[in-house]
C-alpha cells in the first residue's frame, strides 16, 4: 500500500483532511476552555463574552466536518477501517462541540460571577482545566495515531476530574454553610465544576471512539 | 583445446577398432573362410575392446561438452558480475543525487570506481565523471542546507515553512519553543502542519494568507499545558505567551488534489505552501502595560494633591482669607499637600535614579547590628506613640556586610514604618538579623493586618498599595525603592504572610563584605532591572525565595 501509486489520491487526501479538521476543532475547544478559565480567574467580562460568541465558530466547524464526512460516505463507498474512521469523525466532532458548549456555559457563569463581589479563588479549577486540556490533547493524539492503548490510558484519567469536582463540591458546601451571602456565587462555581467534569466525560467518549476505530469493537469505559 | 583434439582422435580410433574387430569376427565365423586365431575372433574380446573404445569416446565427448559448458557458465558469470557492478555504479551515481543519502559518508566516486570488467571501463569512466559532478553538487547542496539550517536556528523569530501539500517543510527552534513542540521541532518535518502545530489560530493565519494571496498578521495568545495546573495565577500568567503570527503564501503552481475533488469543489482546509513567522511579544506587551500603568499612576498621584490644593486656593480666594483662623488652617492643609507632592516627586526621582543605576552607593564594611540599632532608635518613639512594642532580635557576632549604611538604613526605616502603619495598637514589630548562607538576612516581622496571596505577588510594584484608599497615606513607592536598593547591593528581597490578620514579614538578604561580595547576583540584578517592576524578590507566590546570593564564605573584614 505504502509504495503503490495512490489511485484514490483525492479520497485519501480528503480522509486526511477530515482528521486535520478534527485537530483544528480540538484546538478551538482547547482555547475556549483555557480562555473561559482565564476570564474567570482574572474577572475579565470581555474575554468571557468573547468565548461565548466564539462558540458559534466551533459549532460551524462541526457542521463542516459532518458535511465532509457525509460527502465522503456518499461518493467513495468507504470500507472497513475507512468507514469506521468517517463515522468516528462524526461522533468525535459531536463530542467536541459539546465540550465547546460547556466552555461557553463556564464563560456565561463567569460573566454572572463578575457582577458579584470577588470570592476566594478555587485552586481546583486550574487543575481541572489542565486535566481537561491534557486529556483532550492525549485523546486527539490517540485518534490521529489510532492508538487504542493511549485512548484507554486517557480514559482512565477521568477519575481525577471526578475527584476534583467532589473537592469543589465539599468546598462550596462548607463556604455556603459558613456564610449565607456566598450562596449565589458558590452555586455558580459549582456549576462551573460540573461543566468541567462533563468536558471530561466527553473526552472519555472520544477515547471510546478511538478504541472502536483502532480495534473495530466498542468498549464501554464509563464503568472504571 | 588440446585435450579436445586428443579425445576426439582417441574416440575415432576406438570406434574404428571396434568396428574392425566386429567385422573380423563376423568374417571369421563365415563358412569356408580361413580360421582366424582364436583370440582375435572371440566375440568376448571384441566386446571388451569395443567397450573400452566406446568409453574413451564417451569420456572425450563428455570432456568436450563440460569444457564448453564451463566456458559458457564462466562467461555468463562474468557478464552477471559486470552487470551487477554496472548496476551498482549507476545506483551509487543516482543515490548521490538523492537527498536521503545527502549525509552518507562514502564519496560516490569511490563506490563507482570499484572493480569493473574491462569491457565496462569506458562506461565506468563516464559514470565516475557523472558521480564526481554529482558529488560536487551534493556537497554544495549539503553546505547550503547546513547554512539554511543555521540561519533558521539563529533567527530570533519563530519560523515554520509549509509545503504545497500542507506539510511541515522546515521549523526552527524558536517556533518549537513558542508552540510547545517536542525538541527543536525538527522531528516534525514531513508531518501535516495541522497535526504538528495543533494551534488552529496559527494554521488559520496561513490559510487566510493563501486565500487572500497576501501576508496576514494576527495576535495570538498561546497558553502551554505545562503550567496550566499551577494554582498560582502569577506563575500561570508568566507562561502565557502573546505572539504575533504573520503568514506569507508562496506563489502557487497549481494545487494538489483540488482538480480531482470528490464530487465537490468545497475545500475542507486550505493549508498550502507558505511561511509562518512567530514573534514573541510577551515582554513587549508587558513592558508596554507597565509603562501605561506607571504613567496613569503618576498622573493620578499628582492630580489628587493638586486638586485639593486648587480647592484650598479657591476657598481662600472666595473669602476665607478674611477669616484669619480659617485661612491659617487652610494654609496648613496646603502645606501638607505640598509636602506630599514634594515627597512623591523626590521618591520618583530617587526610584528612577536607582533603577537606572545612577544612584551612587558608598559601600563599606558595616556591622549589621549598627544598622538595626540606628533604625530602632529612630522609630522607637513613633512606635511607642502608636502603642506598638518594637523589638530588636539579632544574632550575636554577625559578620560585617558591605553596604551603603545610609541606603540600607533607608530600607530598614521604610520597612519599619510600613510595619508600624499596618499594625494595630498592642501589636509587636520585631527587627531581626541572622546569618543566611553567605549573607545576612534582615527581617521586619509584625503582628499586623497581614497580606493576602494576591497582594504578595504585587507588593514590590511601583504604586502598589494594599490599602487602595488614601487613608493610610504613602506614595506606594517605598517598597519599590527598597527592592531596587537591595538589588543594587546585590541582595534579594521578599515577603511572606500567614494570611490576612496574621501579620507579615518582609525580609532581605545582603552579602557579607569580602572579595566576592561585589559580584553577587549581578546577572539576576541586571535581568530584574530590565524587567522592571515585574521582578521582585519573592517568587510570585508569596513563599520566601530561596535565591540567596552565592557569596563565597569569606571571613569578615574588620
XYZ file of C-alpha atoms in Angstrom:
782
model
C 0.000 0.000 0.000
C 2.704 2.391 1.050
C 4.690 2.345 -2.174
C 1.865 1.715 -4.567
C 0.679 4.593 -6.676
C -2.298 6.042 -4.901
C -5.127 5.660 -7.344
C -7.556 7.193 -4.905
C -5.376 10.179 -4.125
C -8.201 12.641 -3.740
C -10.090 10.250 -1.490
C -7.139 9.699 0.810
C -6.432 13.389 0.817
C -9.981 14.101 1.909
C -9.734 11.460 4.641
C -6.566 13.087 5.956
C -8.311 16.440 5.772
C -11.114 15.133 7.981
C -8.510 14.169 10.568
C -6.941 17.611 10.337
C -10.348 19.193 10.768
C -10.869 17.267 13.986
C -7.497 18.519 15.263
C -8.414 22.068 14.304
C -11.684 21.775 16.146
C -9.835 20.258 19.095
C -7.566 23.280 19.185
C -10.601 25.582 19.128
C -12.143 23.743 22.071
C -8.818 23.750 23.915
C -8.545 27.515 23.551
C -12.162 28.034 24.548
C -11.565 26.051 27.744
C -8.349 27.872 28.555
C -9.811 31.293 27.857
C -13.024 30.665 29.770
C -10.977 29.735 32.834
C -8.574 32.641 32.364
C -11.513 35.033 32.092
C -12.921 33.580 35.292
C -9.631 33.925 37.158
C -8.996 37.478 36.003
C -12.667 38.503 36.177
C -12.444 39.617 32.573
C -16.036 40.068 31.358
C -15.000 40.951 27.810
C -12.965 37.824 27.368
C -15.762 35.688 28.837
C -18.227 37.233 26.377
C -15.772 36.569 23.567
C -15.637 32.883 24.470
C -19.441 32.763 24.403
C -19.505 34.429 20.988
C -16.716 32.258 19.564
C -18.673 29.102 20.327
C -20.595 29.628 17.091
C -17.330 29.022 15.170
C -16.930 25.690 16.926
C -20.485 24.771 16.003
C -19.903 25.813 12.396
C -16.748 23.711 12.321
C -18.713 20.701 13.423
C -21.226 21.220 10.619
C -18.376 21.460 8.137
C -16.860 18.219 9.377
C -20.223 16.479 9.226
C -20.787 17.638 5.648
C -17.328 16.452 4.640
C -17.959 13.063 6.211
C -21.336 12.655 4.512
C -19.909 13.580 1.121
C -17.134 11.020 1.538
C -19.639 8.351 2.565
C -21.887 9.153 -0.369
C -19.258 9.371 -3.067
C -16.481 6.989 -2.069
C -18.226 3.977 -0.510
C -15.519 3.595 2.116
C -14.905 0.142 3.582
C -13.692 -1.303 6.871
C -11.317 0.991 8.755
C -12.015 3.952 6.480
C -15.706 3.586 7.180
C -15.037 3.381 10.914
C -12.815 6.436 10.614
C -15.501 8.523 8.978
C -18.224 7.533 11.425
C -15.805 8.132 14.319
C -15.012 11.578 12.982
C -18.691 12.421 13.063
C -19.048 11.268 16.663
C -15.871 12.970 17.834
C -16.962 16.228 16.204
C -20.221 16.000 18.151
C -18.362 15.421 21.414
C -16.011 18.310 20.697
C -18.948 20.561 20.000
C -20.476 19.621 23.343
C -17.164 20.442 25.052
C -17.283 23.839 23.371
C -20.791 24.300 24.746
C -19.502 23.602 28.250
C -16.742 26.211 27.792
C -19.471 28.617 26.713
C -21.520 27.778 29.809
C -18.484 28.403 32.007
C -18.000 31.784 30.392
C -21.658 32.693 30.850
C -21.318 31.849 34.516
C -18.114 33.929 34.631
C -19.996 36.934 33.312
C -22.536 36.476 36.078
C -19.806 35.979 38.675
C -18.106 39.200 37.644
C -21.229 41.059 38.750
C -20.825 39.550 42.229
C -18.220 40.541 44.791
C -14.986 38.575 44.433
C -14.591 35.308 46.287
C -11.535 33.360 47.269
C -10.034 31.616 44.274
C -10.748 27.915 43.799
C -7.424 26.158 43.310
C -9.158 23.098 41.905
C -10.253 24.945 38.771
C -6.829 25.449 37.181
C -6.097 21.797 37.875
C -9.396 20.696 36.360
C -8.816 22.746 33.224
C -5.249 21.498 32.974
C -6.509 17.936 33.255
C -9.158 18.550 30.589
C -6.687 20.136 28.189
C -4.048 17.470 28.677
C -6.541 14.661 28.230
C -8.082 16.291 25.189
C -4.634 16.501 23.645
C -3.918 12.892 24.534
C -7.259 11.694 23.144
C -6.696 13.502 19.855
C -3.144 12.139 19.659
C -4.625 8.672 20.122
C -7.150 9.435 17.391
C -4.523 10.546 14.877
C -2.268 7.597 15.704
C -5.232 5.209 16.029
C -3.683 4.089 19.280
C -6.160 2.157 21.427
C -3.762 1.889 24.378
C -3.267 5.623 24.503
C -7.011 6.162 24.348
C -7.533 3.701 27.181
C -4.892 5.430 29.307
C -6.546 8.753 28.610
C -9.997 7.453 29.518
C -8.684 6.111 32.819
C -7.603 9.590 33.889
C -11.221 10.687 34.139
C -11.388 9.798 37.817
C -9.072 12.726 38.612
C -11.660 15.176 37.306
C -14.428 13.463 39.262
C -12.344 13.703 42.411
C -11.620 17.388 41.838
C -15.291 18.059 41.237
C -16.124 16.385 44.541
C -13.490 18.550 46.243
C -15.058 21.702 44.801
C -18.466 20.453 45.891
C -17.316 19.974 49.510
C -15.528 23.311 49.498
C -18.555 25.176 48.184
C -20.924 23.490 50.619
C -18.771 24.469 53.585
C -18.411 28.005 52.223
C -22.170 28.333 51.910
C -22.699 26.918 55.389
C -20.294 29.420 56.887
C -21.549 32.462 55.032
C -25.041 32.624 53.588
C -24.163 35.605 51.404
C -21.967 33.384 49.239
C -24.786 31.064 48.148
C -25.286 32.635 44.716
C -21.578 32.758 43.903
C -20.843 29.316 45.288
C -23.686 27.854 43.227
C -22.219 29.382 40.070
C -18.845 27.908 40.936
C -20.466 24.514 41.499
C -21.930 24.713 38.025
C -18.547 25.560 36.592
C -17.064 22.484 38.256
C -19.916 20.417 36.856
C -19.286 21.751 33.351
C -15.612 20.852 33.588
C -16.486 17.387 34.776
C -18.820 16.984 31.788
C -15.986 18.014 29.463
C -14.050 15.101 30.940
C -16.930 12.736 30.141
C -16.944 13.851 26.521
C -13.214 13.249 26.335
C -13.877 9.717 27.567
C -16.411 9.354 24.752
C -13.745 10.388 22.272
C -11.459 7.730 23.751
C -14.170 5.101 23.276
C -14.479 6.152 19.649
C -10.732 5.865 19.150
C -10.738 2.332 20.566
C -13.589 1.431 18.219
C -11.657 2.984 15.362
C -8.468 1.095 16.186
C -9.902 -2.266 17.165
C -13.234 -2.394 15.382
C -15.149 -3.130 18.545
C -16.808 -0.999 21.144
C -15.632 -0.845 24.732
C -17.636 0.843 27.424
C -15.174 2.772 29.566
C -17.542 4.548 31.929
C -17.516 1.739 34.472
C -13.991 2.409 35.710
C 41.579 -27.265 -26.937
C 44.450 -29.717 -26.937
C 42.625 -32.153 -24.789
C 39.623 -31.971 -27.016
C 41.586 -32.973 -30.143
C 43.225 -35.925 -28.389
C 39.984 -37.161 -27.135
C 38.287 -36.862 -30.478
C 41.158 -38.692 -32.180
C 41.124 -41.318 -29.444
C 37.401 -41.757 -29.826
C 37.703 -42.143 -33.597
C 40.455 -44.771 -33.194
C 38.353 -46.627 -30.653
C 35.304 -46.631 -32.856
C 37.391 -47.821 -35.875
C 38.959 -50.511 -33.721
C 35.597 -51.706 -32.511
C 34.057 -51.781 -35.976
C 37.137 -53.615 -37.361
C 37.059 -56.220 -34.634
C 33.362 -56.757 -35.148
C 33.942 -57.144 -38.915
C 36.844 -59.570 -38.465
C 34.941 -61.742 -36.060
C 31.990 -61.815 -38.453
C 34.294 -62.897 -41.361
C 35.953 -65.483 -39.121
C 32.620 -67.095 -38.475
C 31.631 -67.210 -42.104
C 31.653 -70.767 -43.675
C 34.660 -71.527 -45.826
C 36.856 -68.744 -44.575
C 40.304 -69.183 -43.075
C 40.030 -69.671 -39.458
C 41.449 -66.660 -37.599
C 43.434 -67.031 -34.404
C 41.164 -67.843 -31.557
C 41.884 -64.753 -29.631
C 41.096 -62.417 -32.463
C 37.810 -63.965 -33.343
C 36.471 -64.257 -29.829
C 33.352 -62.081 -29.579
C 34.088 -61.506 -25.894
C 37.366 -59.857 -26.857
C 35.686 -57.808 -29.496
C 33.095 -56.708 -26.966
C 35.774 -55.788 -24.441
C 37.910 -53.734 -26.797
C 34.791 -52.157 -28.314
C 33.567 -51.149 -24.846
C 36.913 -49.601 -23.970
C 36.768 -47.596 -27.187
C 33.215 -46.528 -26.556
C 34.035 -45.493 -23.003
C 37.016 -43.489 -24.209
C 34.872 -41.758 -26.845
C 32.100 -41.007 -24.399
C 34.646 -39.625 -21.954
C 36.105 -37.497 -24.696
C 32.713 -36.223 -25.718
C 31.854 -35.581 -22.084
C 35.053 -33.637 -21.538
C 34.384 -31.619 -24.682
C 30.838 -30.977 -23.555
C 31.847 -29.982 -19.997
C 34.533 -27.640 -21.132
C 32.159 -25.903 -23.421
C 29.520 -25.589 -20.705
C 32.090 -24.329 -18.204
C 33.154 -21.649 -20.566
C 29.582 -20.644 -21.153
C 28.895 -20.564 -17.429
C 32.059 -18.584 -16.808
C 31.049 -16.121 -19.476
C 27.572 -15.855 -18.030
C 29.044 -15.362 -14.567
C 31.445 -12.707 -15.773
C 28.605 -10.985 -17.555
C 26.438 -11.087 -14.460
C 29.227 -9.687 -12.293
C 29.918 -6.853 -14.634
C 26.218 -6.150 -14.998
C 25.837 -6.110 -11.232
C 28.740 -3.768 -10.832
C 27.400 -1.536 -13.509
C 24.005 -1.509 -11.913
C 25.597 -0.711 -8.585
C 27.648 2.066 -10.059
C 24.573 3.553 -11.615
C 22.746 3.226 -8.335
C 25.522 4.965 -6.467
C 25.523 7.679 -9.033
C 21.773 8.104 -8.738
C 21.817 7.924 -4.971
C 24.414 10.616 -4.934
C 21.751 12.941 -6.202
C 19.159 11.740 -3.759
C 18.700 13.988 -0.727
C 18.084 10.972 1.503
C 21.709 9.980 1.157
C 22.913 13.512 1.492
C 24.762 12.772 4.643
C 26.211 9.327 3.819
C 29.916 9.392 4.426
C 31.212 7.344 1.430
C 32.090 9.504 -1.533
C 30.239 8.338 -4.615
C 33.319 8.217 -6.840
C 34.954 5.614 -4.645
C 31.935 3.413 -4.916
C 31.652 3.827 -8.651
C 35.348 3.160 -9.199
C 35.079 -0.278 -7.668
C 36.302 -3.197 -9.806
C 34.711 -3.380 -13.179
C 35.283 -5.775 -16.041
C 37.412 -4.351 -18.792
C 34.527 -4.106 -21.224
C 32.718 -1.704 -18.936
C 35.615 0.633 -18.461
C 34.521 3.470 -20.756
C 31.072 3.318 -19.223
C 32.576 3.321 -15.751
C 34.688 6.327 -16.563
C 31.641 8.186 -17.753
C 29.838 7.180 -14.598
C 32.705 8.319 -12.430
C 32.572 11.677 -14.166
C 28.851 11.897 -13.523
C 29.363 10.821 -9.932
C 32.085 13.398 -9.371
C 29.886 16.139 -10.726
C 27.027 14.925 -8.579
C 29.287 14.783 -5.590
C 30.305 18.371 -6.052
C 26.675 19.310 -6.314
C 25.854 17.157 -3.357
C 28.470 18.832 -1.252
C 27.338 22.273 -2.205
C 23.722 21.361 -1.536
C 24.705 19.889 1.824
C 26.653 23.038 2.663
C 23.681 25.079 1.597
C 21.402 23.003 3.792
C 23.601 23.442 6.825
C 23.735 27.149 6.139
C 19.945 27.342 5.823
C 19.502 25.311 8.993
C 21.920 27.522 10.875
C 20.208 30.616 9.565
C 16.800 29.305 10.620
C 18.106 28.435 14.058
C 19.710 31.833 14.533
C 16.609 33.796 13.574
C 15.098 35.354 16.672
C 11.610 34.857 15.263
C 9.889 31.526 15.149
C 9.540 30.233 11.615
C 7.616 27.383 10.015
C 7.658 26.621 6.310
C 4.731 24.694 4.929
C 4.928 22.685 1.729
C 2.439 22.608 -1.124
C 0.728 19.594 0.455
C 0.351 21.361 3.788
C 3.238 19.543 5.423
C 5.956 20.969 7.601
C 8.995 21.598 5.378
C 11.079 23.368 7.998
C 10.686 24.585 11.543
C 13.165 26.440 13.699
C 13.827 26.049 17.440
C 12.188 29.352 18.377
C 8.942 28.242 16.742
C 9.218 24.956 18.629
C 9.679 26.869 21.887
C 6.735 29.190 21.320
C 4.364 26.455 20.198
C 5.474 23.932 22.809
C 6.603 21.458 20.118
C 8.787 18.470 21.017
C 12.538 19.136 20.959
C 13.714 21.685 18.432
C 10.817 20.739 16.189
C 12.954 19.022 13.546
C 11.184 15.716 14.205
C 8.001 17.277 12.858
C 9.349 17.864 9.371
C 7.159 15.940 6.927
C 4.133 15.851 9.225
C 0.890 17.569 8.345
C 1.059 21.168 9.555
C -2.249 20.859 11.363
C -1.116 17.714 13.190
C 2.262 19.179 14.051
C 1.286 22.653 15.199
C -2.038 21.915 16.890
C -2.935 25.560 17.171
C -5.752 26.467 14.877
C -5.111 30.185 15.092
C -1.583 29.739 13.794
C -2.569 27.434 10.926
C -5.574 29.584 10.098
C -3.324 32.585 9.647
C -1.565 30.728 6.852
C -4.865 29.571 5.360
C -6.083 33.192 5.327
C -2.850 34.314 3.720
C -3.202 31.695 0.995
C -6.831 32.618 0.432
C -6.098 36.323 0.159
C -2.790 35.736 -1.649
C -1.062 38.198 0.602
C 0.540 38.475 4.024
C -1.750 38.177 7.031
C -0.897 39.089 10.624
C -2.740 38.358 13.822
C -2.015 38.338 17.521
C -2.425 35.029 19.260
C -2.385 34.149 22.922
C -0.599 30.840 23.483
C -1.012 29.003 26.746
C 1.098 25.874 27.186
C -0.228 22.893 29.140
C 2.782 22.521 31.350
C 1.849 25.295 33.739
C -1.929 25.191 33.396
C -2.348 23.306 36.646
C -0.426 25.889 38.651
C -2.647 27.209 41.383
C -0.595 30.402 41.429
C -2.138 32.798 38.970
C 1.034 34.834 38.743
C 3.106 31.854 37.699
C 0.422 30.698 35.298
C 0.299 34.136 33.754
C 4.038 34.183 33.098
C 3.761 31.058 30.963
C 1.190 32.646 28.670
C 2.835 33.988 25.563
C 1.493 36.756 23.394
C 2.667 36.028 19.901
C 2.424 37.961 16.682
C 1.745 35.438 13.924
C 2.394 36.515 10.337
C 1.947 34.280 7.320
C 3.104 34.798 3.761
C 1.951 32.439 0.987
C 4.405 31.142 -1.601
C 3.436 31.625 -5.242
C 1.435 28.501 -6.015
C 1.897 26.337 -9.089
C -1.447 24.612 -9.034
C -2.668 22.797 -6.022
C -2.548 19.092 -5.445
C -5.887 17.353 -5.450
C -8.248 20.271 -5.885
C -8.878 19.423 -9.535
C -9.865 15.882 -8.698
C -12.130 16.839 -5.830
C -14.594 14.281 -4.543
C -17.744 15.490 -6.202
C -17.453 18.829 -4.518
C -15.270 21.813 -5.066
C -15.523 22.705 -1.374
C -12.086 22.697 0.206
C -12.033 21.444 3.745
C -8.787 23.109 4.642
C -6.540 25.290 2.618
C -3.129 24.687 4.122
C -0.600 25.066 1.338
C 2.839 26.400 0.625
C 3.868 29.355 2.690
C 5.835 30.545 5.641
C 4.665 31.413 9.138
C 6.577 33.831 11.361
C 6.055 33.853 15.095
C 7.209 36.830 17.088
C 7.160 36.696 20.866
C 5.622 39.950 22.032
C 5.061 38.924 25.618
C 7.787 41.093 27.122
C 6.986 43.957 24.803
C 3.320 43.947 25.751
C 4.145 43.528 29.404
C 6.554 46.445 29.486
C 4.045 48.472 27.481
C 1.357 47.839 30.040
C 3.776 48.562 32.874
C 4.640 51.877 31.266
C 0.983 52.666 30.715
C 0.169 51.803 34.314
C 3.108 53.860 35.511
C 2.046 56.971 33.630
C -1.531 56.511 34.789
C -0.398 56.046 38.378
C 1.920 59.049 38.359
C -0.733 61.305 36.902
C -3.243 60.048 39.431
C -0.868 60.564 42.340
C -0.004 64.072 41.139
C -3.551 65.080 40.353
C -5.038 64.258 43.740
C -2.921 66.670 45.849
C -3.081 69.263 43.075
C -6.881 69.096 43.058
C -7.077 69.638 46.801
C -4.529 72.471 46.559
C -6.672 74.097 43.906
C -9.776 73.691 46.058
C -7.987 75.226 49.050
C -6.714 78.186 46.994
C -10.190 78.772 45.579
C -11.701 78.735 49.063
C -9.119 81.274 50.215
C -9.877 83.485 47.208
C -13.600 83.307 47.830
C -13.296 84.975 51.207
C -11.585 82.591 53.574
C -8.605 84.972 53.539
C -10.660 87.402 55.579
C -11.088 84.824 58.313
C -7.546 84.545 59.732
C -8.019 81.354 61.822
C -9.642 79.551 58.863
C -7.012 80.922 56.499
C -4.250 79.636 58.749
C -5.871 76.191 58.817
C -6.151 76.210 55.018
C -2.516 77.180 54.726
C -1.591 74.294 56.996
C -3.579 71.907 54.816
C -1.887 73.312 51.716
C 1.446 72.688 53.374
C 0.546 69.036 53.912
C -0.442 68.644 50.256
C 2.705 70.394 49.029
C 4.783 68.165 51.306
C 3.200 65.035 49.920
C 3.745 66.287 46.367
C 7.393 67.037 47.167
C 7.777 63.607 48.727
C 6.258 61.961 45.679
C 8.478 63.809 43.228
C 11.523 63.128 45.397
C 10.761 59.395 45.579
C 10.062 59.192 41.861
C 13.391 60.795 41.087
C 15.153 58.536 43.532
C 13.491 55.428 42.131
C 14.428 56.302 38.589
C 17.996 57.028 39.674
C 18.375 53.725 41.480
C 16.654 51.843 38.682
C 18.913 53.305 36.039
C 21.945 52.624 38.214
C 22.849 56.312 38.526
C 22.472 56.467 42.273
C 25.890 56.156 43.885
C 26.338 53.529 46.542
C 29.062 54.315 49.017
C 29.669 50.777 50.075
C 31.869 49.991 53.021
C 32.017 47.248 55.635
C 29.255 47.782 58.171
C 28.193 45.822 61.232
C 24.572 44.711 60.781
C 23.768 45.487 64.385
C 24.728 49.143 63.874
C 22.190 49.432 61.067
C 19.482 47.769 63.154
C 20.149 49.942 66.190
C 20.065 53.153 64.180
C 16.703 52.281 62.686
C 15.424 51.068 66.048
C 16.410 54.315 67.810
C 14.838 56.480 65.142
C 11.449 54.796 65.201
C 11.120 53.764 68.864
C 9.261 56.940 69.795
C 6.886 56.662 66.858
C 6.179 53.014 67.736
C 5.549 53.800 71.385
C 3.182 56.571 70.382
C 1.237 54.085 68.217
C 1.081 51.645 71.124
C 3.347 49.121 69.427
C 6.053 47.068 71.071
C 9.164 47.461 68.900
C 11.727 44.697 69.491
C 15.224 44.024 68.304
C 16.468 40.441 67.920
C 19.811 39.974 66.234
C 22.212 37.044 66.300
C 25.449 37.617 68.123
C 28.722 38.306 66.386
C 27.324 38.700 62.907
C 29.916 39.221 60.172
C 30.232 42.595 58.536
C 28.342 43.339 55.354
C 29.429 45.525 52.504
C 26.784 48.212 52.172
C 25.968 51.879 51.951
C 24.760 52.410 55.541
C 22.566 55.363 54.537
C 20.730 53.389 51.878
C 20.292 50.189 53.866
C 19.199 52.298 56.800
C 16.612 53.845 54.491
C 15.320 50.405 53.520
C 15.049 49.366 57.171
C 13.266 52.593 58.122
C 10.886 52.131 55.245
C 10.033 48.557 56.227
C 9.643 49.531 59.864
C 7.378 52.462 59.021
C 5.193 50.160 56.942
C 5.063 47.593 59.742
C 4.058 50.239 62.294
C 1.480 51.681 59.918
C -0.249 48.337 59.316
C -0.094 47.006 62.877
C -2.925 47.880 65.238
C -2.324 49.132 68.764
C -0.955 46.488 71.127
C 0.880 44.681 68.346
C 4.532 43.711 68.129
C 7.063 44.657 65.455
C 10.338 42.733 65.538
C 13.537 43.714 63.814
C 15.797 40.723 63.173
C 19.161 39.892 61.652
C 20.689 36.448 61.200
C 23.176 34.528 59.092
C 21.775 33.145 55.874
C 24.076 31.160 53.636
C 26.795 33.550 52.596
C 24.878 36.645 53.642
C 22.935 38.342 56.388
C 19.167 38.150 56.449
C 17.343 41.178 57.809
C 13.683 40.893 58.635
C 10.849 43.040 59.846
C 8.033 40.952 61.278
C 4.781 42.388 62.514
C 1.553 41.108 64.024
C -0.470 43.422 61.820
C -3.171 43.057 59.209
C -1.170 40.685 57.031
C -1.021 40.481 53.265
C -3.233 38.374 51.007
C -1.695 35.984 48.481
C -2.733 38.150 45.544
C -1.251 41.267 47.124
C 2.015 39.487 47.937
C 2.686 38.990 44.249
C 2.377 42.702 43.577
C 3.860 44.060 46.781
C 7.069 45.387 45.240
C 5.428 47.005 42.241
C 5.544 50.746 41.890
C 2.432 52.475 43.224
C 1.030 49.286 44.619
C -0.901 49.930 47.783
C -2.576 47.247 49.819
C -4.966 49.924 51.005
C -6.252 51.495 47.804
C -7.845 54.423 49.583
C -5.629 57.306 50.583
C -6.422 56.745 54.237
C -3.048 55.325 55.163
C -1.097 57.830 53.107
C 2.162 56.974 51.427
C 3.134 57.110 47.795
C 3.191 53.392 47.092
C 6.799 53.718 46.028
C 8.505 52.789 49.313
C 8.790 49.043 48.744
C 9.711 49.512 45.088
C 12.581 51.743 46.192
C 13.541 49.240 48.885
C 13.619 46.464 46.303
C 15.878 48.401 43.971
C 18.185 49.472 46.791
C 18.571 45.895 47.961
C 19.204 44.738 44.411
C 21.771 47.483 43.947
C 23.567 45.885 46.883
C 23.488 42.512 45.175
C 20.837 41.229 47.529
C 17.339 39.821 47.315
C 14.129 40.937 48.967
C 10.877 39.160 49.620
C 7.821 38.979 51.802
C 5.532 36.395 53.244
C 2.434 36.365 55.319
C 0.428 33.724 57.092
C -2.652 35.366 55.674
C -4.850 38.320 56.330
C -4.948 39.217 60.008
C -1.919 37.081 60.835
C 0.888 39.549 60.376
C 3.612 39.540 57.790
C 7.357 39.544 57.343
C 9.395 41.488 54.830
C 12.983 40.279 54.577
C 16.080 40.957 52.590
C 19.455 39.283 52.383
C 22.644 41.245 51.818
C 26.017 39.686 51.006
C 28.813 39.684 53.570
C 31.654 42.018 52.912
C 34.549 40.329 51.170
C 36.056 39.830 47.783
C 33.114 38.008 46.267
C 30.552 40.454 47.507
C 30.619 42.783 44.562
C 29.968 40.002 42.092
C 26.904 38.709 43.786
C 23.857 38.111 41.699
C 24.861 40.678 39.172
C 23.215 38.700 36.455
C 19.945 38.374 38.314
C 20.085 42.033 39.134
C 20.510 43.070 35.535
C 17.739 40.746 34.463
C 15.341 42.049 37.029
C 16.207 45.619 36.243
C 15.372 45.158 32.622
C 12.132 43.521 33.530
C 11.232 46.499 35.640
C 8.599 46.318 38.259
C 7.613 42.756 37.495
C 10.721 41.422 39.110
C 10.546 41.130 42.802
C 12.429 39.150 45.335
C 9.515 36.944 46.041
C 8.788 34.179 43.600
C 5.339 35.375 42.768
C 3.701 33.071 45.200
C 4.438 34.720 48.482
C 6.678 31.969 49.697
C 10.142 33.228 50.509
C 12.534 32.980 47.669
C 15.422 30.628 48.208
C 17.606 32.651 45.907
C 20.369 33.554 48.289
C 23.360 35.385 46.876
C 26.068 32.922 46.066
C 28.821 34.583 48.026
C 31.848 32.520 48.918
C 32.061 32.284 52.682
C 34.849 34.710 53.389
C 35.857 35.869 56.826
C 34.520 39.257 57.768
C 36.892 42.109 57.290
C 37.237 44.084 60.479
